[in-house]
XYZ file of C-alpha atoms in Angstrom:
620
model
C 20.670 9.346 -27.225
C 18.747 6.302 -26.069
C 15.470 8.708 -25.285
C 15.923 10.245 -29.209
C 15.716 6.734 -30.484
C 12.498 6.261 -28.601
C 10.701 9.306 -29.193
C 11.706 9.619 -33.010
C 11.512 7.324 -35.869
C 14.969 5.539 -37.046
C 16.269 7.336 -40.197
C 17.566 3.893 -41.503
C 20.407 5.557 -44.029
C 24.095 4.995 -43.820
C 25.555 7.841 -42.020
C 28.373 9.881 -42.854
C 29.023 11.368 -39.546
C 29.862 8.890 -37.087
C 31.285 8.243 -33.473
C 33.055 5.321 -31.596
C 30.784 2.673 -30.633
C 31.524 0.322 -27.648
C 35.010 2.127 -26.674
C 34.895 0.179 -23.314
C 34.958 -3.200 -24.948
C 38.078 -2.062 -27.108
C 39.944 -1.229 -24.015
C 38.850 -4.311 -22.314
C 40.277 -6.428 -25.162
C 43.824 -4.550 -25.161
C 44.069 -5.334 -21.512
C 43.176 -9.052 -22.298
C 45.735 -8.981 -24.901
C 48.306 -7.442 -22.485
C 47.489 -10.762 -20.487
C 48.210 -13.239 -23.573
C 51.222 -11.229 -24.287
C 52.358 -12.125 -20.468
C 51.747 -15.607 -21.183
C 53.583 -15.647 -24.659
C 56.500 -14.031 -23.030
C 56.426 -16.354 -19.973
C 56.107 -19.570 -22.264
C 59.218 -18.665 -24.528
C 60.983 -18.082 -21.472
C 60.517 -21.108 -19.621
C 59.318 -23.568 -22.330
C 60.984 -25.799 -24.751
C 59.171 -27.206 -27.760
C 61.910 -28.635 -29.407
C 62.140 -31.109 -26.469
C 59.029 -32.421 -27.160
C 59.444 -32.615 -30.719
C 63.164 -33.605 -30.954
C 63.803 -35.538 -27.725
C 67.019 -34.600 -25.650
C 69.487 -36.465 -23.467
C 70.346 -36.619 -19.833
C 72.937 -33.896 -19.741
C 70.054 -31.428 -20.933
C 70.847 -31.275 -24.595
C 68.336 -31.134 -27.286
C 69.113 -33.364 -30.130
C 69.477 -31.876 -33.594
C 70.122 -28.360 -32.609
C 72.875 -26.273 -30.841
C 72.550 -25.675 -26.849
C 73.243 -23.355 -24.184
C 75.210 -24.920 -21.096
C 73.198 -25.653 -18.213
C 74.672 -24.736 -14.921
C 76.415 -27.484 -12.817
C 76.040 -29.911 -15.949
C 79.552 -29.906 -17.724
C 78.191 -32.034 -20.688
C 75.437 -29.462 -21.343
C 75.401 -26.834 -24.096
C 77.002 -29.173 -26.755
C 76.365 -28.614 -30.659
C 73.956 -31.540 -31.608
C 72.974 -30.216 -34.844
C 74.153 -33.526 -36.550
C 73.258 -35.900 -33.726
C 69.155 -36.053 -34.161
C 68.438 -39.703 -32.558
C 68.178 -40.580 -28.485
C 69.918 -43.644 -27.740
C 69.670 -45.340 -24.466
C 72.488 -47.211 -23.171
C 70.926 -50.117 -21.156
C 67.752 -50.367 -23.572
C 67.265 -53.856 -22.891
C 66.712 -53.491 -19.247
C 64.786 -50.022 -18.983
C 62.719 -49.141 -15.971
C 60.419 -46.154 -15.412
C 60.287 -43.881 -12.109
C 57.868 -40.901 -12.191
C 57.508 -40.800 -15.880
C 61.195 -40.677 -15.949
C 63.311 -43.622 -17.866
C 66.027 -44.444 -15.486
C 68.599 -45.146 -18.148
C 71.196 -42.623 -19.301
C 70.290 -41.547 -22.920
C 72.449 -39.584 -25.596
C 72.142 -37.905 -28.658
C 73.780 -39.791 -31.454
C 73.465 -39.286 -35.480
C 72.660 -42.648 -36.373
C 71.328 -45.803 -34.496
C 72.909 -49.185 -34.639
C 71.949 -51.444 -37.513
C 73.742 -54.477 -36.450
C 74.406 -55.830 -33.262
C 77.527 -54.842 -31.436
C 78.950 -57.625 -28.884
C 82.108 -55.710 -27.492
C 83.750 -52.396 -26.985
C 85.719 -52.936 -30.064
C 82.755 -53.089 -32.108
C 81.611 -49.982 -30.582
C 84.966 -48.123 -31.575
C 84.490 -49.533 -35.125
C 80.962 -48.162 -35.727
C 82.110 -44.864 -34.072
C 85.027 -44.610 -36.440
C 83.004 -45.912 -39.502
C 79.503 -44.174 -38.832
C 80.607 -40.972 -36.793
C 78.062 -41.899 -34.088
C 79.489 -42.376 -30.554
C 77.406 -44.680 -27.968
C 79.293 -43.745 -25.270
C 79.305 -40.957 -23.205
C 80.546 -37.808 -24.612
C 83.657 -36.902 -22.503
C 85.009 -40.533 -23.635
C 87.143 -40.459 -26.592
C 86.812 -42.669 -29.006
C 90.490 -43.788 -29.017
C 89.830 -44.899 -25.226
C 86.774 -47.040 -25.445
C 88.834 -50.382 -25.014
C 91.969 -48.583 -23.034
C 89.706 -46.723 -20.094
C 89.007 -48.748 -17.218
C 85.455 -46.931 -16.666
C 84.421 -47.638 -20.299
C 82.120 -50.528 -19.230
C 79.851 -47.693 -17.058
C 80.278 -45.114 -19.671
C 79.409 -46.995 -22.590
C 75.981 -49.037 -23.315
C 75.386 -52.469 -22.004
C 77.015 -55.372 -24.008
C 75.597 -56.583 -26.443
C 74.101 -53.547 -28.017
C 70.929 -54.850 -29.946
C 70.404 -53.498 -33.555
C 67.862 -50.828 -33.421
C 66.255 -48.113 -35.902
C 64.736 -44.651 -35.284
C 61.074 -44.482 -33.867
C 59.182 -41.682 -35.974
C 57.399 -39.969 -33.070
C 60.106 -39.330 -30.345
C 63.408 -39.658 -32.709
C 64.431 -42.627 -30.245
C 66.495 -45.813 -31.362
C 64.055 -48.793 -30.620
C 66.126 -51.925 -30.161
C 64.764 -55.047 -32.838
C 65.856 -57.850 -31.158
C 62.195 -59.694 -29.663
C 63.606 -59.754 -26.051
C 64.658 -56.298 -25.983
C 61.627 -54.883 -27.950
C 59.156 -56.202 -25.669
C 60.689 -54.813 -22.619
C 61.371 -51.534 -24.130
C 57.668 -51.530 -25.552
C 56.012 -52.410 -22.143
C 58.331 -49.296 -20.408
C 57.371 -47.074 -23.126
C 53.746 -47.972 -23.051
C 53.508 -47.207 -19.637
C 55.403 -43.683 -20.116
C 52.815 -42.644 -22.987
C 49.653 -44.046 -20.940
C 50.480 -42.222 -17.856
C 51.478 -39.040 -19.561
C 48.420 -36.440 -19.412
C 45.920 -36.149 -22.433
C 47.537 -32.279 -22.730
C 51.116 -33.819 -23.536
C 49.744 -37.008 -25.698
C 47.606 -34.560 -27.925
C 50.780 -32.559 -28.428
C 52.551 -35.383 -29.371
C 50.049 -36.513 -31.854
C 49.966 -33.027 -33.698
C 53.592 -32.598 -34.014
C 53.941 -36.009 -34.958
C 51.442 -35.385 -37.815
C 52.265 -31.892 -38.501
C 53.055 -32.320 -42.186
C 49.674 -34.347 -42.533
C 48.224 -31.444 -40.580
C 49.526 -28.779 -43.009
C 48.787 -30.768 -46.160
C 45.208 -30.993 -45.041
C 44.836 -27.618 -44.246
C 46.048 -26.844 -47.859
C 43.304 -29.337 -49.151
C 40.296 -27.738 -47.325
C 41.806 -24.170 -48.651
C 41.480 -25.509 -52.245
C 37.822 -26.919 -51.472
C 36.852 -23.707 -50.149
C 37.849 -22.071 -53.567
C 36.205 -24.361 -55.670
C 32.888 -23.977 -53.767
C 33.400 -20.119 -53.764
C 33.545 -20.415 -57.753
C 30.639 -22.561 -58.040
C 28.393 -19.974 -55.808
C 29.620 -16.889 -57.734
C 28.830 -18.500 -61.185
C 25.948 -20.433 -59.662
C 23.547 -22.544 -62.222
C 21.171 -25.153 -61.870
C 23.501 -27.989 -62.775
C 26.114 -26.987 -60.469
C 23.580 -26.769 -57.374
C 22.540 -30.316 -58.663
C 26.349 -31.507 -58.416
C 26.798 -29.684 -54.954
C 23.967 -31.693 -53.415
C 24.956 -34.891 -54.957
C 28.690 -34.511 -53.620
C 27.401 -33.439 -50.087
C 25.301 -36.475 -50.016
C 28.243 -38.789 -51.583
C 30.600 -37.116 -48.866
C 28.112 -37.747 -45.901
C 27.461 -41.479 -46.627
C 31.087 -42.186 -47.321
C 32.395 -40.501 -44.541
C 30.021 -41.763 -42.090
C 30.756 -45.385 -43.513
C 34.611 -44.811 -43.044
C 34.018 -43.812 -39.650
C 32.021 -46.820 -38.518
C 34.473 -49.115 -40.522
C 37.744 -47.618 -38.585
C 35.889 -47.915 -35.450
C 35.022 -51.524 -36.085
C 38.586 -52.216 -37.155
C 40.583 -50.573 -34.307
C 37.980 -51.995 -31.893
C 38.724 -55.842 -33.102
C 42.554 -54.925 -33.254
C 44.283 -57.197 -30.874
C 47.378 -54.903 -30.933
C 45.364 -51.866 -29.362
C 47.463 -51.387 -25.983
C 48.097 -47.476 -25.840
C 45.815 -45.356 -24.160
C 46.293 -43.100 -27.252
C 44.985 -46.086 -29.223
C 42.257 -46.395 -27.019
C 41.146 -42.789 -27.092
C 41.098 -42.995 -30.991
C 38.605 -45.876 -30.569
C 36.740 -43.797 -28.085
C 36.676 -40.655 -30.330
C 36.063 -42.720 -33.391
C 32.573 -43.888 -31.933
C 31.445 -40.577 -31.116
C 32.734 -39.273 -34.697
C 30.619 -42.059 -36.243
C 27.541 -41.304 -34.512
C 27.726 -37.549 -34.880
C 28.308 -38.140 -38.204
C 25.389 -40.681 -38.823
C 22.900 -38.227 -36.972
C 24.119 -35.156 -39.060
C 23.540 -37.293 -42.533
C 20.187 -38.347 -41.659
C 19.201 -35.124 -40.604
C 20.709 -33.131 -43.874
C 19.190 -35.814 -46.095
C 15.746 -35.189 -44.668
C 16.165 -31.709 -45.289
C 17.472 -31.775 -48.512
C 14.542 -33.861 -49.748
C 12.099 -31.392 -48.194
C 13.594 -28.623 -50.244
C 14.374 -29.864 -53.123
C 11.217 -28.553 -54.893
C 12.470 -24.832 -54.069
C 15.855 -25.744 -55.704
C 15.148 -23.465 -58.972
C 14.188 -20.469 -56.525
C 17.578 -21.005 -54.841
C 19.337 -20.729 -58.039
C 17.853 -17.306 -58.677
C 18.563 -16.172 -55.212
C 22.066 -16.601 -55.506
C 22.229 -15.041 -58.875
C 20.664 -11.924 -57.396
C 23.547 -12.265 -54.548
C 26.041 -12.819 -57.527
C 25.092 -9.870 -59.030
C 25.537 -7.823 -56.032
C 29.052 -9.419 -55.663
C 29.754 -8.414 -59.112
C 29.465 -4.884 -58.296
C 31.533 -5.476 -55.642
C 34.292 -7.825 -56.963
C 36.861 -7.109 -53.977
C 34.601 -8.928 -51.686
C 36.175 -12.007 -52.846
C 39.516 -11.322 -51.756
C 37.840 -10.323 -48.169
C 38.056 -14.078 -46.861
C 41.512 -14.731 -48.130
C 43.062 -11.557 -46.203
C 40.897 -12.808 -43.291
C 42.125 -16.584 -43.575
C 45.752 -15.300 -43.723
C 45.152 -13.390 -40.622
C 43.521 -16.576 -39.153
C 46.592 -18.562 -40.192
C 48.967 -16.224 -38.523
C 47.141 -16.099 -35.343
C 46.923 -20.085 -35.324
C 50.496 -20.567 -36.183
C 51.226 -18.012 -33.332
C 48.973 -19.642 -30.900
C 50.217 -23.365 -31.473
C 53.859 -22.285 -31.043
C 52.738 -20.704 -27.512
C 50.843 -23.643 -26.769
C 53.732 -26.060 -27.385
C 56.208 -23.824 -25.040
C 53.633 -23.836 -22.402
C 53.525 -27.606 -22.699
C 57.167 -27.956 -22.202
C 57.434 -25.127 -19.568
C 60.061 -26.418 -16.535
C 62.954 -25.696 -14.981
C 66.375 -27.379 -15.793
C 67.691 -28.975 -12.534
C 71.049 -30.905 -12.264
C 71.541 -33.931 -10.119
C 74.386 -35.116 -8.015
C 75.977 -36.860 -11.289
C 75.904 -33.848 -13.741
C 72.594 -34.986 -15.186
C 69.818 -32.637 -16.065
C 66.061 -33.305 -15.012
C 63.366 -30.653 -16.077
C 60.867 -29.977 -13.459
C 57.232 -28.946 -14.593
C 56.203 -25.696 -13.467
C 52.934 -25.047 -11.328
C 50.257 -22.653 -12.455
C 50.561 -23.750 -16.314
C 47.227 -24.949 -16.448
C 45.600 -21.817 -15.870
C 47.611 -20.014 -18.141
C 46.879 -22.802 -20.825
C 42.971 -21.955 -19.997
C 43.452 -18.511 -20.379
C 45.567 -18.993 -23.699
C 42.764 -20.849 -24.848
C 40.089 -18.673 -24.283
C 42.594 -16.205 -26.314
C 42.164 -18.655 -29.132
C 38.335 -18.518 -29.172
C 37.593 -14.678 -28.705
C 40.431 -13.688 -31.152
C 39.123 -16.050 -33.861
C 35.781 -14.835 -33.230
C 36.799 -11.397 -33.524
C 38.831 -11.491 -36.831
C 35.630 -13.195 -38.313
C 33.492 -10.357 -36.971
C 35.611 -7.655 -38.382
C 35.151 -9.559 -41.946
C 31.707 -9.705 -41.231
C 31.340 -5.837 -40.552
C 33.330 -5.070 -43.641
C 31.110 -7.075 -45.927
C 28.141 -5.627 -44.250
C 29.248 -1.915 -44.598
C 30.453 -2.782 -48.337
C 26.843 -4.240 -49.129
C 24.946 -1.517 -47.074
C 26.716 1.238 -49.247
C 25.758 -0.238 -52.558
C 21.974 -0.923 -51.541
C 21.360 2.406 -50.377
C 22.804 4.005 -53.582
C 20.295 5.351 -56.045
C 22.210 5.030 -58.843
C 22.649 1.229 -59.499
C 24.654 1.712 -62.743
C 27.427 3.652 -60.936
C 28.142 1.979 -57.371
C 30.233 3.838 -54.720
C 33.971 3.885 -55.437
C 36.005 1.766 -53.455
C 33.386 0.638 -51.017
C 35.287 -2.200 -49.070
C 38.081 0.330 -48.245
C 35.704 2.343 -46.988
C 34.068 -0.238 -45.076
C 37.418 -1.123 -43.397
C 38.315 2.425 -42.386
C 35.008 3.027 -40.961
C 35.434 -0.476 -38.912
C 39.005 0.494 -37.559
C 38.106 4.026 -36.765
C 34.690 3.720 -35.242
C 33.183 0.193 -34.676
C 35.989 -2.057 -33.428
C 34.439 -2.374 -29.915
C 31.253 -3.403 -31.259
C 33.066 -6.186 -32.837
C 34.875 -7.332 -30.067
C 31.628 -7.315 -28.049
C 29.710 -9.578 -30.394
C 32.750 -11.990 -30.575
C 32.945 -12.069 -26.519
C 29.123 -12.912 -26.347
C 29.582 -16.085 -28.633
C 32.824 -16.601 -26.519
C 30.899 -16.543 -23.260
C 28.585 -18.924 -24.928
C 31.298 -21.343 -25.835
C 32.917 -21.714 -22.274
C 30.012 -23.339 -20.589
C 29.953 -26.193 -23.484
C 33.853 -26.376 -22.835
C 33.445 -26.613 -18.954
C 30.688 -29.562 -19.592
C 32.920 -31.187 -21.692
C 35.857 -31.249 -19.225
C 33.387 -32.379 -16.586
C 31.651 -34.911 -18.797
C 35.333 -36.573 -19.215
C 36.113 -36.622 -15.586
C 32.598 -38.160 -14.411
C 32.560 -40.633 -17.356
C 33.698 -43.572 -15.139
C 30.821 -43.401 -12.967
C 28.653 -44.658 -15.979
C 25.532 -42.908 -15.091
C 22.933 -42.812 -17.766
C 21.176 -40.115 -16.706
C 24.057 -38.145 -16.202
C 25.395 -38.532 -19.744
C 22.079 -37.529 -21.086
C 21.961 -34.230 -19.044
C 24.970 -33.169 -20.169
C 24.620 -33.809 -23.911
C 21.240 -31.942 -23.627
C 23.008 -29.162 -22.029
C 25.935 -29.280 -24.279
C 23.201 -29.342 -27.346
C 21.424 -26.513 -25.877
C 24.105 -24.616 -25.685
C 25.267 -25.104 -29.152
C 21.930 -23.911 -30.497
C 22.227 -20.684 -28.802
C 25.767 -20.281 -30.351
C 23.947 -20.686 -33.890
C 21.210 -18.433 -33.039
C 23.582 -15.545 -31.493
C 25.587 -15.617 -34.552
C 22.676 -14.597 -36.962
C 21.866 -12.252 -34.405
C 25.009 -10.792 -34.065
C 25.182 -10.723 -38.231
C 22.154 -8.389 -37.982
C 23.234 -6.149 -35.453
C 26.657 -5.550 -37.301
C 24.612 -4.857 -40.216
C 22.500 -2.446 -38.444
C 25.686 -0.611 -37.057
C 26.983 -0.282 -40.767
C 24.030 1.417 -41.528
C 23.413 3.785 -38.425
C 26.345 3.834 -36.463
C 24.805 2.532 -33.371
C 26.386 0.591 -30.594
C 25.755 -3.276 -30.229
C 22.725 -3.244 -27.753
C 21.010 -0.388 -29.777
C 21.828 -1.839 -32.957
C 20.523 -5.495 -31.999
C 17.378 -3.793 -30.525
C 16.743 -1.877 -33.666
C 17.228 -5.201 -35.678
C 15.241 -7.339 -33.691
C 12.364 -4.516 -34.004
C 12.533 -4.394 -37.994
C 12.761 -8.262 -38.619
C 10.001 -8.917 -35.907
C 7.994 -6.853 -38.679
C 9.056 -8.212 -41.553
C 7.024 -11.177 -43.101
C 7.543 -15.083 -42.419
C 8.011 -15.527 -46.084
C 10.812 -13.092 -45.982
C 12.695 -15.110 -43.340
C 11.929 -18.432 -45.469
C 13.870 -16.859 -47.961
C 17.225 -15.635 -45.837
C 16.624 -19.598 -44.416
C 16.920 -21.531 -47.541
C 19.687 -19.474 -48.756
C 21.481 -19.860 -45.441
C 20.736 -23.538 -45.498
C 22.565 -24.145 -49.021
C 25.111 -21.889 -48.297
C 25.729 -24.548 -44.951
C 25.773 -27.605 -47.628
C 28.800 -25.952 -49.038
C 30.598 -25.995 -45.461
C 29.536 -29.521 -45.333
C 31.216 -30.352 -48.525
C 34.460 -28.680 -47.574
C 34.708 -30.323 -44.158
C 33.565 -34.026 -45.203
C 36.034 -34.481 -47.954
C 38.962 -32.909 -45.956
C 38.035 -34.836 -42.981
C 37.978 -38.122 -45.339
C 41.566 -37.071 -46.399
C 42.525 -36.845 -43.229
C 41.126 -40.468 -42.290
C 42.914 -41.721 -45.197
C 46.244 -39.692 -44.335
C 46.068 -40.366 -40.454
C 45.031 -44.222 -40.702
C 48.408 -45.208 -42.123
C 50.272 -43.626 -38.854
C 48.826 -45.393 -36.051
C 51.881 -45.637 -33.509
C 51.483 -43.728 -30.677
C 49.630 -40.984 -32.091
C 46.339 -39.586 -30.572
C 45.715 -38.659 -34.263
C 41.765 -38.394 -33.851
C 41.999 -35.187 -31.841
C 44.247 -33.527 -34.560
C 41.511 -34.940 -36.871
C 39.133 -32.955 -35.119
C 41.272 -30.210 -35.078
C 41.584 -30.239 -38.803
C 37.947 -30.662 -39.290
C 37.643 -27.435 -37.149
C 39.900 -25.469 -39.333
C 38.216 -26.650 -42.467
C 34.755 -25.391 -41.278
C 36.306 -22.188 -40.162
C 37.994 -21.587 -43.601
C 34.747 -22.611 -45.397
C 32.461 -20.456 -42.881
C 35.245 -17.764 -43.670
C 35.007 -18.010 -47.875
C 31.458 -18.513 -47.795
C 30.582 -15.826 -44.918
C 30.846 -13.077 -48.225
C 27.694 -14.726 -49.671
C 26.227 -15.660 -46.086
C 26.836 -11.773 -44.958
C 25.744 -10.244 -48.420
C 22.373 -12.468 -47.962
C 21.437 -11.469 -44.685
C 22.549 -8.110 -45.253
C 20.541 -7.736 -48.478
C 17.542 -9.009 -46.918
C 17.478 -7.052 -43.745
C 18.149 -3.751 -46.060
C 15.464 -4.928 -48.110
C 13.187 -5.230 -45.185
C 14.189 -1.718 -44.109
C 13.410 -0.636 -47.741
C 10.090 -2.112 -47.712
C 9.335 -0.525 -44.106
C 10.226 2.985 -44.593
C 9.588 3.210 -48.217
C 6.365 2.540 -50.310
C 7.644 3.073 -54.126
C 6.083 6.112 -54.517
C 7.739 9.187 -56.467
C 8.320 10.665 -52.737
C 9.576 7.484 -51.348
C 11.066 5.570 -53.990
C 12.216 1.918 -53.264
C 16.345 1.438 -52.883
C 15.924 -2.244 -53.801
C 16.738 -3.752 -57.574
C 13.929 -4.641 -59.229
C 14.719 -8.296 -59.824
C 15.078 -8.853 -56.198
C 11.563 -7.053 -55.565
C 9.808 -9.450 -58.523
C 11.413 -12.639 -57.284
C 10.415 -12.054 -53.757
C 7.065 -11.186 -54.866
C 6.914 -14.453 -56.705
C 8.257 -16.402 -53.809
C 5.270 -15.198 -51.574
C 2.596 -16.393 -53.950
């Protein structure tokens, strides 16, 4: 096949009879997912995400749910559905040993709101509120009669307490006990690894994360409608909102950094991490703002041509209206996969074996090798997400190619989207897998560099920091270029039915022969679409800043905010990729049309006359 492609000129037409491309990569992807299924099964068997979310007592019972018995622990396996809070028997004299609080803990239905001074008060509180503060095997009527009640009940007096929002613990409110309790809790959280602190932050703000995801989805719909029915006024409004969003988000980030840095109550490691991340966000946001504002000023004179360009793209999408629904299915598939991925991650983070002690209590010991499984799981997140996006790109490109190379523009092919999906799944899944794997490979060095930067940042070497940042930026630029390269390779595969490498070679050949003016048109359209993505991310992050800023206690909320920003960008990229892929595929087809045809009666152009006229006007 390769020899024929060199000796004979390429016939640039959508082929009817195809063969499977890059089948070996499809097999490799199946094997990789077999490994992911093994990690998932192990995480579900060994992990218990509820322990991180709900808390648990000293006997292995998770608060707020039914439990299964643990061998050797007679007080395990109880129904704690109505007992949602963790209560420490000696909350005023806590000690911590190896990340474990030494006090006996119980699941209770409510925390004592008033001080309890005697066993009679404990008995009265249990009868009136249904919340037993003594060990489970001690009957309420025996609180004042059993000689061992002083050992099985909390240390008197029991201070008033209220539930803590993150770990569902009863926190004492008296100044003496609270200071002791807080110091132990601060030590425990600070000595936790970053992985568990981030999980705690995500779980604590899970309602906010879900709400912000819905907000990002709403912004995506607004931007898609704006580009579908684009007019000059809408472009001005979009640019004004992007400028406002960039300036406002940068200002809010600098203000929050200043506020956190000068807050005297910043003791927890999570709060110190928030300050560091806020500084990084503020610097990055400021740089992006300056660069984008400069580009907007430079390109402002070509605004009218941008409107005409997207009106042509809108005309093509109008012939294939179901293309606008393609990102919705992609988004739903991504959401299902991300929910699955987070659930497995939480299970991995809490994977441990229950071991009983001599007193019938239960301790959870971490399982070795979890770190390697987490990295493998993280690789699955990147590769699978990129594969899903690649499938969407190939579907859109296939539909656009089918309509472009159709002589009768007034009668487009029937069901081009369904036809493109069937061709993808029958023949070209391996090509999408290979292209997404290349992006994954480029992302791995960036992640490793970021990890090494965090490990070595204590050395305070300015030269090393600069080198790390330059390498990080270089890999990021390579990834952006590879994405555009992959898109043209997918479009060429949709046309000729060739494998990834052959398609990439053919795409580079035809684009290299096209004029620089044609490339500038594509870059202008891509930049306008990028502004739409910036709009979605800016206003979603702004909503996250306002929401998370009101929940500072013990939350590494800056990392969940980064996750929200990433999700907002992926969602906006998924939705706006309809226009982006349509634009790139249209101009690749246009370059092929100009290369293989001359407009004569024997070789007429496939191109729409409106696009041909606008392209010639822009070239003048």
